[in-house]
CSV table of C-alpha atoms in Angstrom, one decimal:
chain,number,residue,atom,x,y,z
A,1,UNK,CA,9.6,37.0,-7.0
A,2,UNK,CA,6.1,36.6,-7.2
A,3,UNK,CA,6.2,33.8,-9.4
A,4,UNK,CA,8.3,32.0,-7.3
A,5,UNK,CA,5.9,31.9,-5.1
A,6,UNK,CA,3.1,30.8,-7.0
A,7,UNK,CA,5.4,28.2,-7.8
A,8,UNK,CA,5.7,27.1,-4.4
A,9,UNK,CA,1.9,26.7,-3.7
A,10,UNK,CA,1.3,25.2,-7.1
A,11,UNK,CA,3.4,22.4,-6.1
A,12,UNK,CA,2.2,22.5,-2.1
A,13,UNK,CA,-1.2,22.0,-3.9
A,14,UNK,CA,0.1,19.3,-6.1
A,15,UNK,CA,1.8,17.5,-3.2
A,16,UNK,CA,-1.4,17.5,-0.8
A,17,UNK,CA,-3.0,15.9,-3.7
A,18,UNK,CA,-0.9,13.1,-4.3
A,19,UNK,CA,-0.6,12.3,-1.3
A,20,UNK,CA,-3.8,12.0,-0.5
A,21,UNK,CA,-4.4,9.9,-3.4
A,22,UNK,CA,-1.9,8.2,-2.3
A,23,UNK,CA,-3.5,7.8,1.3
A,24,UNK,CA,-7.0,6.9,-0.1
A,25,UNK,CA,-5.2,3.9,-2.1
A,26,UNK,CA,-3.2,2.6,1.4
A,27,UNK,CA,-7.0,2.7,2.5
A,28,UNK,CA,-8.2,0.4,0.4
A,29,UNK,CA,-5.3,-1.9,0.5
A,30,UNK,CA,-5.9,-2.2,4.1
A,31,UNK,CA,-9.4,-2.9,4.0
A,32,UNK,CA,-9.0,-5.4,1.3
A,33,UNK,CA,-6.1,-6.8,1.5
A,34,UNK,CA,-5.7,-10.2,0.6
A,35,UNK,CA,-3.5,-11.3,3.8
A,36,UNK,CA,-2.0,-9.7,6.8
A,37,UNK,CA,1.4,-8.5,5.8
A,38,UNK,CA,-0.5,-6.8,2.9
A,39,UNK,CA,-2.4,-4.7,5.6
A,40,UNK,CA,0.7,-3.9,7.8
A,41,UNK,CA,2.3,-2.6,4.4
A,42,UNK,CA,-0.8,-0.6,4.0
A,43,UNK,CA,-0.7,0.6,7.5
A,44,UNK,CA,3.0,1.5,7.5
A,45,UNK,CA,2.3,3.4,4.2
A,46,UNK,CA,-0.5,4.9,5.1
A,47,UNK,CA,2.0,6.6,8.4
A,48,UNK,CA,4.2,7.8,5.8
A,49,UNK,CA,1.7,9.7,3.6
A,50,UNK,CA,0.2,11.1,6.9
A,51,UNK,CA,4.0,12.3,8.1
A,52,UNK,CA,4.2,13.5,4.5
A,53,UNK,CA,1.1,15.5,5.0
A,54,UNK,CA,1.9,16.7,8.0
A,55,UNK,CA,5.3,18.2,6.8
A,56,UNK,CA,4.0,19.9,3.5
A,57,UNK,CA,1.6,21.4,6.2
A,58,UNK,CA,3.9,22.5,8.2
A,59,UNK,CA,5.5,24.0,5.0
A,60,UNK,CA,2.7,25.7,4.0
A,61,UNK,CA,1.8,27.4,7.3
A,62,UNK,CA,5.5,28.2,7.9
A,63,UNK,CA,5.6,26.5,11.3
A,64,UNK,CA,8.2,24.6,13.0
A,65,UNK,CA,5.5,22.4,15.4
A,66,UNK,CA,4.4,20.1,13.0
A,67,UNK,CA,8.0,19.2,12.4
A,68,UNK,CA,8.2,18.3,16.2
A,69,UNK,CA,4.7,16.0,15.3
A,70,UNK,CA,6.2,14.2,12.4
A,71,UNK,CA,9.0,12.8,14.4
A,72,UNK,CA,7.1,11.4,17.5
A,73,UNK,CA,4.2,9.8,14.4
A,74,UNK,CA,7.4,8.8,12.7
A,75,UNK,CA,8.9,6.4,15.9
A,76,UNK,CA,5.2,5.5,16.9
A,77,UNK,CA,4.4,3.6,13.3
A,78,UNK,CA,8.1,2.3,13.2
A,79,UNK,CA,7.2,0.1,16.7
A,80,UNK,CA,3.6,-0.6,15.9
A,81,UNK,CA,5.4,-2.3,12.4
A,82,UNK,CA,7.7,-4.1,14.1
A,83,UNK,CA,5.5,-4.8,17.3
A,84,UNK,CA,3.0,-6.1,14.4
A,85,UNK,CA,5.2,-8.0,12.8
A,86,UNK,CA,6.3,-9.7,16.0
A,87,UNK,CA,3.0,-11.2,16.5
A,88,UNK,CA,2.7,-12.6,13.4
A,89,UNK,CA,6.1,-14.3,13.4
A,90,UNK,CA,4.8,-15.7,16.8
A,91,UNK,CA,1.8,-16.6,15.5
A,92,UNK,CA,-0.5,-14.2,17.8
A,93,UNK,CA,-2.5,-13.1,14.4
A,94,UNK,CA,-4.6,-15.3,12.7
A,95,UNK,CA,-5.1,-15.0,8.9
């Protein structure tokens, strides 16, 4: 039993890492993206490695709150992306 558990925080470790890899990357694809839809990508990525990190958190401190969190982050970046992509259809954002 006790490797099963060292198991299970090897790969909490290894998915808190990745992700935030994969967070610092979104970073830099937002700051330097070439044009606006690569930045809203970035952004909307950059929601999903943060819900991601809020759930392994929530994992790894055995807690049901931050399952609550994830879901109210989760419909706030899906209506910033589409509010975003709104205003560039209508032309609001400038390139």
């Amino acid at each position: 039993m006790s490797s099963a558990i060292g198991i299970m925080t090897m790969t909490l470790y290894l998915g808190f890492g990745v992700l935030a890899i994969s967070q610092l990357m979104a970073m830099i694809r937002l700051v330097k993206g070439p044009d606006t839809g690569d930045r809203i990508l970035a952004l909307d990525t950059m929601v999903l490695n943060s819900i991601g990190l809020i759930v392994l958190l929530g994992i790894a401190q055995g807690t049901r709150v931050y399952f609550e969190v994830t879901l109210i982050i989760a419909m706030l970046g899906f209506v910033s992306t589409v509010a975003l992509a709104r205003f560039i259809l209508r032309g609001d954002i400038i390139e």
